[in-house]
Coordinates of C-alpha atoms in Angstrom, one line a residue:
X115 CA -116.2 36.1 -102.4
X116 CA -113.6 35.0 -100.8
X117 CA -112.5 31.5 -101.8
X118 CA -113.1 28.6 -99.8
X119 CA -111.1 28.5 -96.5
X120 CA -109.6 24.9 -96.3
X121 CA -110.9 22.7 -93.0
X122 CA -108.2 22.1 -90.7
X123 CA -107.5 18.7 -89.1
X124 CA -108.8 20.1 -85.9
X125 CA -112.2 21.2 -87.5
X126 CA -112.7 18.1 -89.3
X127 CA -112.3 16.0 -85.8
X128 CA -114.9 18.2 -84.4
X129 CA -117.7 17.9 -87.0
X130 CA -117.3 14.3 -87.1
X131 CA -117.8 14.1 -83.2
X132 CA -120.8 16.1 -83.7
X133 CA -122.2 14.1 -86.4
X134 CA -121.6 10.6 -84.4
X135 CA -123.5 12.4 -81.5
X136 CA -126.4 13.6 -83.8
X137 CA -126.7 10.0 -85.2
X138 CA -126.7 8.3 -81.6
X139 CA -129.5 10.5 -80.4
X140 CA -131.4 9.8 -83.7
X141 CA -131.2 6.1 -82.9
X142 CA -132.4 6.8 -79.4
X143 CA -135.5 8.9 -80.7
X144 CA -136.4 6.1 -83.0
X145 CA -136.3 3.5 -80.3
X146 CA -138.5 6.0 -78.1
X147 CA -140.5 6.2 -81.4
X148 CA -140.9 2.5 -81.6
X149 CA -142.1 1.8 -78.1
X150 CA -144.4 4.7 -78.0
X151 CA -145.8 3.2 -81.4
X152 CA -145.9 -0.2 -79.8
X153 CA -147.8 1.1 -76.9
X154 CA -150.3 2.9 -78.6
X155 CA -151.0 -0.2 -81.3
X156 CA -151.1 -2.8 -78.2
X157 CA -153.8 -0.4 -76.5
X158 CA -156.2 0.0 -79.6
X159 CA -159.0 -2.3 -80.3
X160 CA -158.4 -5.4 -82.7
X161 CA -160.8 -5.8 -85.3
X162 CA -162.4 -8.4 -83.5
X163 CA -162.9 -7.0 -80.0
X164 CA -166.4 -5.8 -80.7
X165 CA -167.8 -9.1 -81.6
X166 CA -165.9 -10.7 -78.5
X167 CA -167.6 -8.2 -76.2
X168 CA -171.1 -9.2 -77.8
X169 CA -170.7 -12.7 -76.9
X170 CA -169.2 -12.2 -73.5
X171 CA -172.6 -10.3 -73.0
X172 CA -174.9 -12.9 -74.3
X173 CA -173.1 -15.6 -71.9
X174 CA -173.6 -13.6 -69.0
X175 CA -177.2 -12.6 -69.9
X176 CA -178.0 -16.4 -70.1
X177 CA -176.4 -17.1 -67.4
X178 CA -178.3 -14.1 -65.3
X179 CA -181.8 -15.5 -67.1
X180 CA -180.7 -19.5 -65.8
X181 CA -180.2 -18.0 -62.3
X182 CA -183.3 -15.9 -62.3
X183 CA -185.4 -19.1 -63.8
X184 CA -184.0 -21.2 -60.7
X185 CA -184.2 -18.7 -58.0
X186 CA -188.0 -18.6 -59.3
X187 CA -188.5 -22.4 -58.9
X188 CA -187.3 -22.3 -55.3
X189 CA -189.2 -19.3 -54.3
X190 CA -192.6 -21.3 -55.9
X191 CA -191.4 -24.3 -53.8
X192 CA -190.9 -22.6 -51.0
X193 CA -194.2 -20.7 -51.0
X194 CA -195.8 -24.1 -51.8
X195 CA -194.1 -25.9 -48.7
X196 CA -195.3 -22.8 -46.7
X197 CA -198.9 -23.4 -47.8
X198 CA -198.4 -26.9 -47.0
X199 CA -196.8 -26.2 -43.7
X200 CA -199.8 -23.6 -42.9
X201 CA -202.5 -25.6 -43.9
X202 CA -200.8 -28.9 -41.5
X203 CA -200.6 -26.4 -38.7
X204 CA -204.0 -25.4 -39.1
X205 CA -205.1 -29.2 -39.2
X206 CA -202.8 -29.8 -35.8
X207 CA -204.6 -26.9 -34.3
X208 CA -208.0 -28.0 -35.4
X209 CA -207.2 -31.5 -34.2
X210 CA -206.1 -30.0 -30.9
X211 CA -209.0 -28.0 -30.5
X212 CA -211.4 -31.2 -31.3
X213 CA -209.4 -32.9 -28.6
X214 CA -209.8 -30.6 -26.0
X215 CA -213.5 -30.2 -26.7
X216 CA -213.4 -34.1 -26.5
X217 CA -211.7 -33.9 -23.2
X218 CA -214.2 -31.4 -22.0
X219 CA -216.8 -33.5 -23.0
X220 CA -215.4 -36.8 -21.5
X221 CA -214.9 -35.1 -18.3
X222 CA -218.6 -34.0 -17.9
X223 CA -220.5 -36.5 -20.0
X224 CA -218.5 -39.8 -18.3
X225 CA -217.9 -38.6 -15.2
X226 CA -221.4 -37.3 -14.4
X227 CA -223.1 -40.8 -14.5
X228 CA -220.1 -42.4 -12.6
X229 CA -220.4 -39.4 -10.0
X230 CA -224.1 -40.5 -9.4
X231 CA -222.9 -44.4 -9.1
X232 CA -220.6 -43.1 -6.6
X233 CA -223.1 -40.9 -4.4
X234 CA -225.6 -44.2 -4.6
X235 CA -223.3 -46.8 -3.8
X236 CA -221.7 -44.6 -0.8
X237 CA -225.3 -43.7 0.6
X238 CA -226.2 -47.5 0.2
X239 CA -223.2 -49.0 2.2
X240 CA -223.8 -46.4 5.0
X241 CA -227.5 -47.6 5.1
X242 CA -226.5 -51.0 5.2
X243 CA -224.0 -50.4 7.7
X244 CA -226.7 -48.8 10.1
X245 CA -229.1 -51.3 9.5
X246 CA -226.4 -53.9 10.4
X247 CA -225.7 -52.2 13.8
X248 CA -229.1 -51.9 14.4
X249 CA -230.1 -55.8 13.9
X250 CA -226.7 -57.6 13.6
X251 CA -227.1 -61.1 12.1
X252 CA -224.7 -63.9 11.4
X253 CA -225.3 -63.3 7.6
X254 CA -224.5 -59.5 7.7
X255 CA -220.8 -59.8 8.1
X256 CA -219.3 -56.4 7.3
X257 CA -217.4 -56.1 4.2
X258 CA -213.6 -57.5 4.5
X259 CA -214.5 -60.0 7.1
X260 CA -212.6 -62.6 4.8
X261 CA -215.1 -64.8 3.9
X262 CA -214.4 -66.5 0.7
X263 CA -218.0 -66.2 -0.7
X264 CA -219.8 -62.5 -1.9
X265 CA -223.1 -63.5 -0.1
X266 CA -224.2 -60.5 2.2
X267 CA -225.3 -57.3 1.0
X268 CA -222.7 -55.2 2.6
X269 CA -220.0 -57.1 0.5
X270 CA -221.8 -56.8 -2.3
X271 CA -222.0 -53.0 -1.9
X272 CA -218.3 -53.2 -0.8
X273 CA -217.4 -54.8 -4.3
X274 CA -219.5 -52.2 -6.5
X275 CA -217.8 -49.8 -4.7
X276 CA -214.1 -50.8 -5.1
X277 CA -215.1 -51.6 -8.9
X278 CA -216.3 -48.1 -9.1
X279 CA -213.2 -47.0 -7.7
X280 CA -211.2 -48.7 -10.3
X281 CA -213.3 -47.1 -13.0
X282 CA -212.8 -43.7 -11.8
X283 CA -209.1 -44.4 -11.4
X284 CA -208.9 -45.7 -14.9
X285 CA -210.9 -43.1 -16.4
X286 CA -209.1 -40.2 -14.2
X287 CA -205.4 -41.3 -15.6
X288 CA -206.6 -41.1 -19.2
X289 CA -208.6 -37.9 -18.9
X290 CA -205.0 -36.7 -17.1
X291 CA -202.7 -38.2 -19.4
X292 CA -204.7 -36.7 -22.5
X293 CA -204.7 -33.5 -20.7
X294 CA -201.0 -33.3 -20.4
X295 CA -200.4 -34.6 -23.8
X296 CA -202.7 -31.9 -25.3
X297 CA -201.4 -29.1 -23.0
X298 CA -204.3 -28.2 -21.5
X299 CA -203.5 -29.1 -17.7
X300 CA -202.4 -25.9 -16.0
X301 CA -201.7 -25.5 -12.5
X302 CA -204.2 -23.3 -10.0
X303 CA -201.2 -22.4 -7.7
X304 CA -202.6 -21.0 -4.3
X305 CA -201.7 -20.9 -0.6
X306 CA -203.4 -23.2 1.7
X307 CA -202.9 -25.2 5.1
X308 CA -201.5 -28.6 4.2
X309 CA -203.9 -30.4 6.5
X310 CA -206.5 -29.5 4.2
X311 CA -205.2 -31.6 1.9
X312 CA -203.6 -34.2 4.0
X313 CA -206.6 -35.0 7.0
X314 CA -208.9 -36.2 4.5
X315 CA -206.5 -38.3 2.7
X316 CA -205.4 -39.9 6.0
X317 CA -208.9 -40.8 7.1
X318 CA -209.8 -42.1 3.6
X319 CA -207.1 -44.3 3.1
X320 CA -206.7 -45.3 6.8
X321 CA -210.2 -47.0 6.2
X322 CA -209.2 -48.6 3.3
X323 CA -206.1 -49.8 4.9
X324 CA -208.2 -51.2 7.9
X325 CA -210.1 -52.8 5.5
X326 CA -207.2 -54.9 4.3
X327 CA -205.7 -55.4 7.7
X328 CA -203.1 -52.7 7.0
X329 CA -202.3 -49.8 9.5
X330 CA -201.7 -46.2 8.3
X331 CA -199.8 -43.8 10.5
X332 CA -200.2 -40.2 10.0
X333 CA -197.4 -37.1 11.0
X334 CA -199.5 -33.9 10.2
X335 CA -198.1 -30.5 10.0
X336 CA -199.7 -27.1 10.8
X337 CA -197.6 -25.5 7.8
X338 CA -199.1 -23.9 4.5
X339 CA -198.0 -24.7 1.3
X340 CA -198.1 -23.1 -2.4
X341 CA -199.3 -25.6 -4.7
X342 CA -202.5 -26.7 -6.7
X343 CA -204.4 -28.4 -4.1
X344 CA -206.1 -31.0 -6.9
X345 CA -203.0 -31.9 -8.7
X346 CA -201.0 -32.0 -5.4
X347 CA -204.0 -34.5 -4.0
X348 CA -203.4 -36.6 -7.4
X349 CA -199.9 -36.6 -6.3
X350 CA -200.5 -38.0 -2.9
X351 CA -203.3 -40.3 -3.5
X352 CA -201.1 -42.2 -6.4
X353 CA -198.0 -42.7 -3.5
X354 CA -200.9 -43.9 -1.0
X355 CA -202.8 -46.4 -3.6
X356 CA -199.4 -47.9 -4.6
X357 CA -198.0 -48.1 -0.8
X358 CA -201.2 -49.9 0.1
X359 CA -201.1 -52.4 -3.3
X360 CA -197.8 -53.3 -2.4
X361 CA -197.8 -54.1 1.4
X362 CA -199.4 -57.7 1.5
X363 CA -203.1 -57.6 2.6
X364 CA -203.9 -59.2 6.2
X365 CA -200.3 -59.0 7.1
X366 CA -199.8 -57.9 11.0
X367 CA -196.6 -55.8 10.1
X368 CA -198.0 -54.4 7.6
X369 CA -197.8 -50.3 7.7
X370 CA -197.9 -47.3 5.8
X371 CA -196.7 -43.7 7.0
X372 CA -198.2 -40.6 5.5
X373 CA -195.9 -37.9 7.2
X374 CA -194.5 -34.3 6.6
X375 CA -191.2 -32.9 7.6
X376 CA -189.8 -29.4 7.0
X377 CA -186.7 -29.3 4.9
X378 CA -185.6 -25.6 4.9
X379 CA -188.3 -23.3 2.9
X380 CA -189.8 -26.5 1.4
X381 CA -192.1 -29.0 3.4
X382 CA -191.7 -32.8 2.2
X383 CA -194.6 -35.0 2.2
X384 CA -193.4 -38.7 2.1
X385 CA -195.7 -41.7 1.8
X386 CA -193.6 -45.1 3.0
X387 CA -194.3 -48.6 3.1
X388 CA -192.9 -51.9 4.4
X389 CA -193.7 -53.6 1.3
X390 CA -191.3 -55.4 -1.0
X391 CA -189.4 -52.1 -2.1
X392 CA -187.9 -51.2 -5.2
X393 CA -184.9 -52.8 -6.6
X394 CA -182.4 -50.1 -7.7
X395 CA -182.3 -50.7 -11.4
X396 CA -185.7 -50.4 -11.8
X397 CA -186.2 -46.9 -9.9
X398 CA -186.2 -44.9 -13.1
X399 CA -188.2 -47.4 -15.3
X400 CA -191.3 -47.0 -12.7
X401 CA -191.9 -43.3 -13.7
X402 CA -192.0 -44.1 -17.7
X403 CA -195.5 -44.7 -19.1
X404 CA -197.2 -48.3 -19.1
X405 CA -194.2 -49.7 -16.9
X406 CA -195.4 -51.4 -13.7
X407 CA -193.5 -53.6 -11.1
X408 CA -194.6 -57.3 -10.6
X409 CA -198.4 -57.3 -10.3
X410 CA -199.9 -58.9 -6.8
X411 CA -201.2 -62.4 -6.9
X412 CA -204.4 -61.7 -5.8
X413 CA -205.4 -60.0 -8.7
X414 CA -206.5 -56.9 -7.4
X415 CA -204.3 -54.5 -9.0
X416 CA -205.8 -52.9 -11.8
X417 CA -204.3 -50.3 -13.7
X418 CA -202.7 -49.0 -17.0
X419 CA -198.9 -48.1 -15.6
X420 CA -199.5 -44.7 -16.0
X421 CA -199.8 -43.4 -12.3
X422 CA -196.2 -42.6 -11.5
X423 CA -195.8 -41.2 -14.9
X424 CA -198.5 -38.8 -14.6
X425 CA -197.0 -37.9 -10.9
X426 CA -193.5 -37.4 -12.7
X427 CA -195.2 -35.0 -15.3
X428 CA -197.5 -33.3 -12.5
X429 CA -194.9 -32.3 -10.3
X430 CA -192.7 -31.0 -13.3
X431 CA -195.7 -29.0 -14.2
X432 CA -195.6 -27.7 -10.5
X433 CA -192.0 -27.7 -9.9
X434 CA -192.0 -29.6 -7.2
X435 CA -188.9 -31.8 -6.4
X436 CA -189.8 -35.9 -6.6
X437 CA -187.6 -38.5 -5.1
X438 CA -187.9 -42.2 -4.5
X439 CA -185.9 -44.1 -1.9
X440 CA -186.1 -48.0 -1.3
X441 CA -184.2 -50.9 -0.1
X442 CA -185.3 -54.2 -1.6
X443 CA -187.2 -56.4 1.1
X444 CA -187.5 -53.4 3.9
X445 CA -189.9 -51.0 1.6
X446 CA -190.2 -48.0 -0.5
X447 CA -190.5 -44.0 0.4
X448 CA -192.1 -41.4 -2.3
X449 CA -191.7 -38.3 -1.6
X450 CA -192.5 -34.8 -3.1
X451 CA -191.3 -31.2 -1.7
X452 CA -193.7 -28.1 -1.7
X453 CA -192.6 -24.7 -0.9
X454 CA -193.8 -23.3 2.5
X455 CA -195.6 -20.3 2.2
X456 CA -197.2 -17.8 5.1
X457 CA -200.6 -17.0 3.9
X458 CA -202.0 -13.4 5.3
X459 CA -205.0 -15.0 6.3
X460 CA -206.9 -18.1 6.5
X461 CA -210.0 -17.9 4.4
X462 CA -212.6 -20.3 3.7
X463 CA -213.4 -23.8 5.2
X464 CA -209.9 -24.3 6.4
X465 CA -210.2 -21.6 9.0
X466 CA -212.4 -23.9 11.2
X467 CA -210.3 -27.0 10.3
X468 CA -209.7 -29.7 13.3
X469 CA -206.4 -29.7 14.6
X470 CA -204.0 -31.9 11.9
X471 CA -204.3 -35.5 12.7
X472 CA -207.7 -35.2 14.2
X473 CA -210.1 -38.1 12.7
X474 CA -213.0 -37.1 11.0
X475 CA -216.5 -38.1 12.5
X476 CA -217.1 -42.1 12.1
X477 CA -218.5 -42.9 8.5
X478 CA -221.9 -43.7 10.6
X479 CA -222.1 -40.3 12.7
X480 CA -224.7 -38.0 11.5
X481 CA -222.4 -34.5 11.7
X482 CA -224.9 -32.6 9.3
X483 CA -227.7 -33.6 11.4
X484 CA -230.7 -31.0 10.6
X485 CA -228.6 -29.0 8.3
X486 CA -230.7 -27.2 5.4
X487 CA -228.6 -28.1 2.3
X488 CA -229.8 -26.8 -0.7
X489 CA -228.6 -28.7 -4.3
X490 CA -228.6 -27.0 -7.7
X491 CA -228.2 -29.9 -10.2
X492 CA -229.6 -30.7 -13.5
X493 CA -229.1 -34.3 -13.6
X494 CA -231.7 -36.0 -11.9
X495 CA -229.8 -39.1 -11.2
X496 CA -226.7 -37.2 -9.4
X497 CA -229.7 -34.9 -7.8
X498 CA -231.0 -38.4 -6.2
X499 CA -227.9 -39.5 -5.4
X500 CA -226.7 -36.5 -3.7
X501 CA -229.9 -36.3 -1.8
X502 CA -229.6 -40.0 -0.3
X503 CA -226.4 -39.3 1.0
X504 CA -226.7 -36.1 2.6
X505 CA -229.8 -37.3 4.0
X506 CA -227.9 -40.5 5.3
X507 CA -225.8 -37.9 7.4
X508 CA -228.8 -36.3 9.0
X509 CA -229.3 -33.2 6.7
X510 CA -232.7 -31.6 5.2
X511 CA -232.1 -31.4 1.3
X512 CA -233.6 -29.4 -1.3
X513 CA -232.7 -29.9 -4.9
X514 CA -233.6 -28.2 -8.0
X515 CA -232.0 -27.9 -11.4
X516 CA -232.1 -24.0 -11.0
X517 CA -231.7 -21.6 -8.0
X518 CA -235.0 -19.9 -9.3
X519 CA -237.2 -23.3 -8.3
X520 CA -235.3 -23.2 -4.8
X521 CA -235.8 -19.5 -4.1
X522 CA -239.5 -20.2 -4.2
X523 CA -238.8 -22.8 -1.3
X524 CA -236.9 -20.2 0.9
X525 CA -239.6 -18.9 3.2
X526 CA -240.1 -22.6 4.1
X527 CA -236.5 -23.4 4.7
X528 CA -233.7 -21.0 3.8
X529 CA -230.3 -22.7 3.1
X530 CA -227.6 -23.2 5.8
X531 CA -225.3 -24.7 2.6
X532 CA -225.4 -24.4 -0.8
X533 CA -224.1 -27.8 -3.5
X534 CA -224.2 -26.1 -6.9
X535 CA -222.9 -28.1 -10.0
X536 CA -220.8 -25.7 -12.2
X537 CA -222.3 -26.8 -15.6
X538 CA -226.1 -26.9 -15.8
X539 CA -228.5 -26.8 -18.6
X540 CA -228.5 -25.3 -21.9
X541 CA -229.5 -21.6 -21.5
X542 CA -228.6 -21.4 -17.5
X543 CA -225.9 -19.3 -16.2
X544 CA -223.4 -21.7 -14.7
X545 CA -223.6 -22.7 -11.1
X546 CA -221.0 -19.9 -10.0
X547 CA -223.6 -17.1 -11.3
X548 CA -226.5 -19.0 -9.8
X549 CA -224.5 -19.1 -6.2
X550 CA -223.9 -15.5 -6.5
X551 CA -227.3 -14.9 -7.1
X552 CA -228.4 -16.7 -3.6
X553 CA -225.6 -15.0 -1.8
X554 CA -227.1 -11.7 -2.5
X555 CA -229.9 -12.6 -0.4
X556 CA -227.9 -14.7 2.0
X557 CA -224.2 -12.9 2.1
X558 CA -222.7 -15.5 4.6
X559 CA -223.8 -18.6 2.7
X560 CA -221.4 -21.3 2.3
X561 CA -221.0 -22.7 -1.1
X562 CA -219.5 -26.0 -2.4
X563 CA -219.1 -26.0 -6.5
X564 CA -218.6 -29.2 -8.0
X565 CA -217.2 -29.5 -11.2
X566 CA -215.6 -31.8 -14.1
X567 CA -213.5 -28.9 -15.7
X568 CA -209.9 -28.8 -14.2
X569 CA -209.4 -25.8 -15.8
X570 CA -207.3 -23.1 -13.4
X571 CA -209.4 -20.2 -14.3
X572 CA -212.4 -21.8 -13.4
X573 CA -210.7 -22.7 -10.0
X574 CA -209.1 -19.6 -9.1
X575 CA -212.9 -18.0 -10.0
X576 CA -214.5 -19.9 -7.4
X577 CA -211.7 -19.5 -4.8
X578 CA -212.0 -15.7 -5.6
X579 CA -215.7 -15.8 -4.7
X580 CA -214.8 -17.6 -1.5
X581 CA -216.4 -20.8 -2.5
X582 CA -215.2 -24.3 -2.0
X583 CA -214.4 -26.3 -5.1
X584 CA -214.6 -30.4 -5.4
X585 CA -214.1 -32.2 -8.7
X586 CA -216.0 -35.4 -10.0
X587 CA -216.6 -37.7 -9.3
X588 CA -217.0 -36.5 -5.5
X589 CA -215.4 -38.5 -3.0
X590 CA -217.8 -38.6 0.0
X591 CA -215.5 -38.2 3.0
X592 CA -213.7 -35.0 1.3
X593 CA -217.2 -33.9 0.6
X594 CA -218.2 -34.3 4.3
X595 CA -215.5 -32.8 6.0
X596 CA -215.8 -29.6 3.5
X597 CA -219.5 -29.5 4.7
X598 CA -218.7 -29.9 8.0
X599 CA -216.5 -26.9 8.1
X600 CA -218.7 -24.9 6.3
X601 CA -221.5 -24.7 8.7

């Protein structure tokens, strides 16, 4: 073997450089290895990690259980509250139903005797007036002659009539406000000639005004309107009553105006007076419940302060604009606007109505002379009062509690007009059904239905059958005009 060859200097330098490079690379690899080891060690779970995870899971479970229990308690409370609300709603509905039944009962049971009393008083007043004409004496002064004492039968009957009218007004006000509060008062909207309503009111309040020395002017209209006749009558009556109440009695200049004026597609019905008027700060107050203006000094003003409040609610129900204009010291004017409608045809009593503004026959006339009128009424007192009133108008009256009894009288006296009460005895068909039965025999028989039920369906049913309809207590003037037009 050949002897070792000695390294040259250049060779030594090359080896040193390679060794230095190897050492530097080794150091770099060691750093990379250390970084990898550190990363691996940091990502590996520590010996205590499983216990920490268990504690965290237990804490979350406790929180979920606590929130679940809270949710269950809240749901239980909501369920109990809903049950209480359901029970309260059922109780309120039961109370409202009882109130509705009470209103129906009060409308019939309380208005029935009042209706009889009004009929008897009207019949007696007319009889006394006829006797006074046949045999006038100084002691038989007419009602409202200004005497201080109440000594004559005529004066006593007139006072009785006014007292009954006050009772009727108060009771009607209470029933109306109760119906409005209960939400059971609904409108029976139909098209009718406005004169069908206003002619009667004008004549009625013309007579009342004359008894107080006041003058009523009436400006009529040939137009037809769309409204609920009975509810609109309630509004106009309130206007007229207020006007007569606030114009001083016996005033030579006391005047009340009932008039109509066309306003585009509306008919404005106005009641104006020349009384003391209403101050500007009171014009909103007068439409509030239980609010009245200064009472009259003669103590003749009775009421609850609900009249105009009811007027405001009725006109709101009918969607008829209401207005008030007044000048203190010169008077006030209440007005309601009613939509004008053109009827397709005129059906019923209004077809033969007199021209607007034409007065009704005088109270002592007998416009129904020898007219055969059948009355179906199960209340004996009401039947007797109706018979007395109708016979005073010259009619031949036959009364019974059912149509069956009246049919037995048909051969002797067939009817020319039928008056029927809607609510008859238990087990009996209602008045409309009995009227339909009689109409099968006499198809053209005019029918007038009298009822204490203000419900819109009943009014619509009567109108569809072509029957006249009056509410209790019956106003004799309205009844007489309707019977005259029915013949």
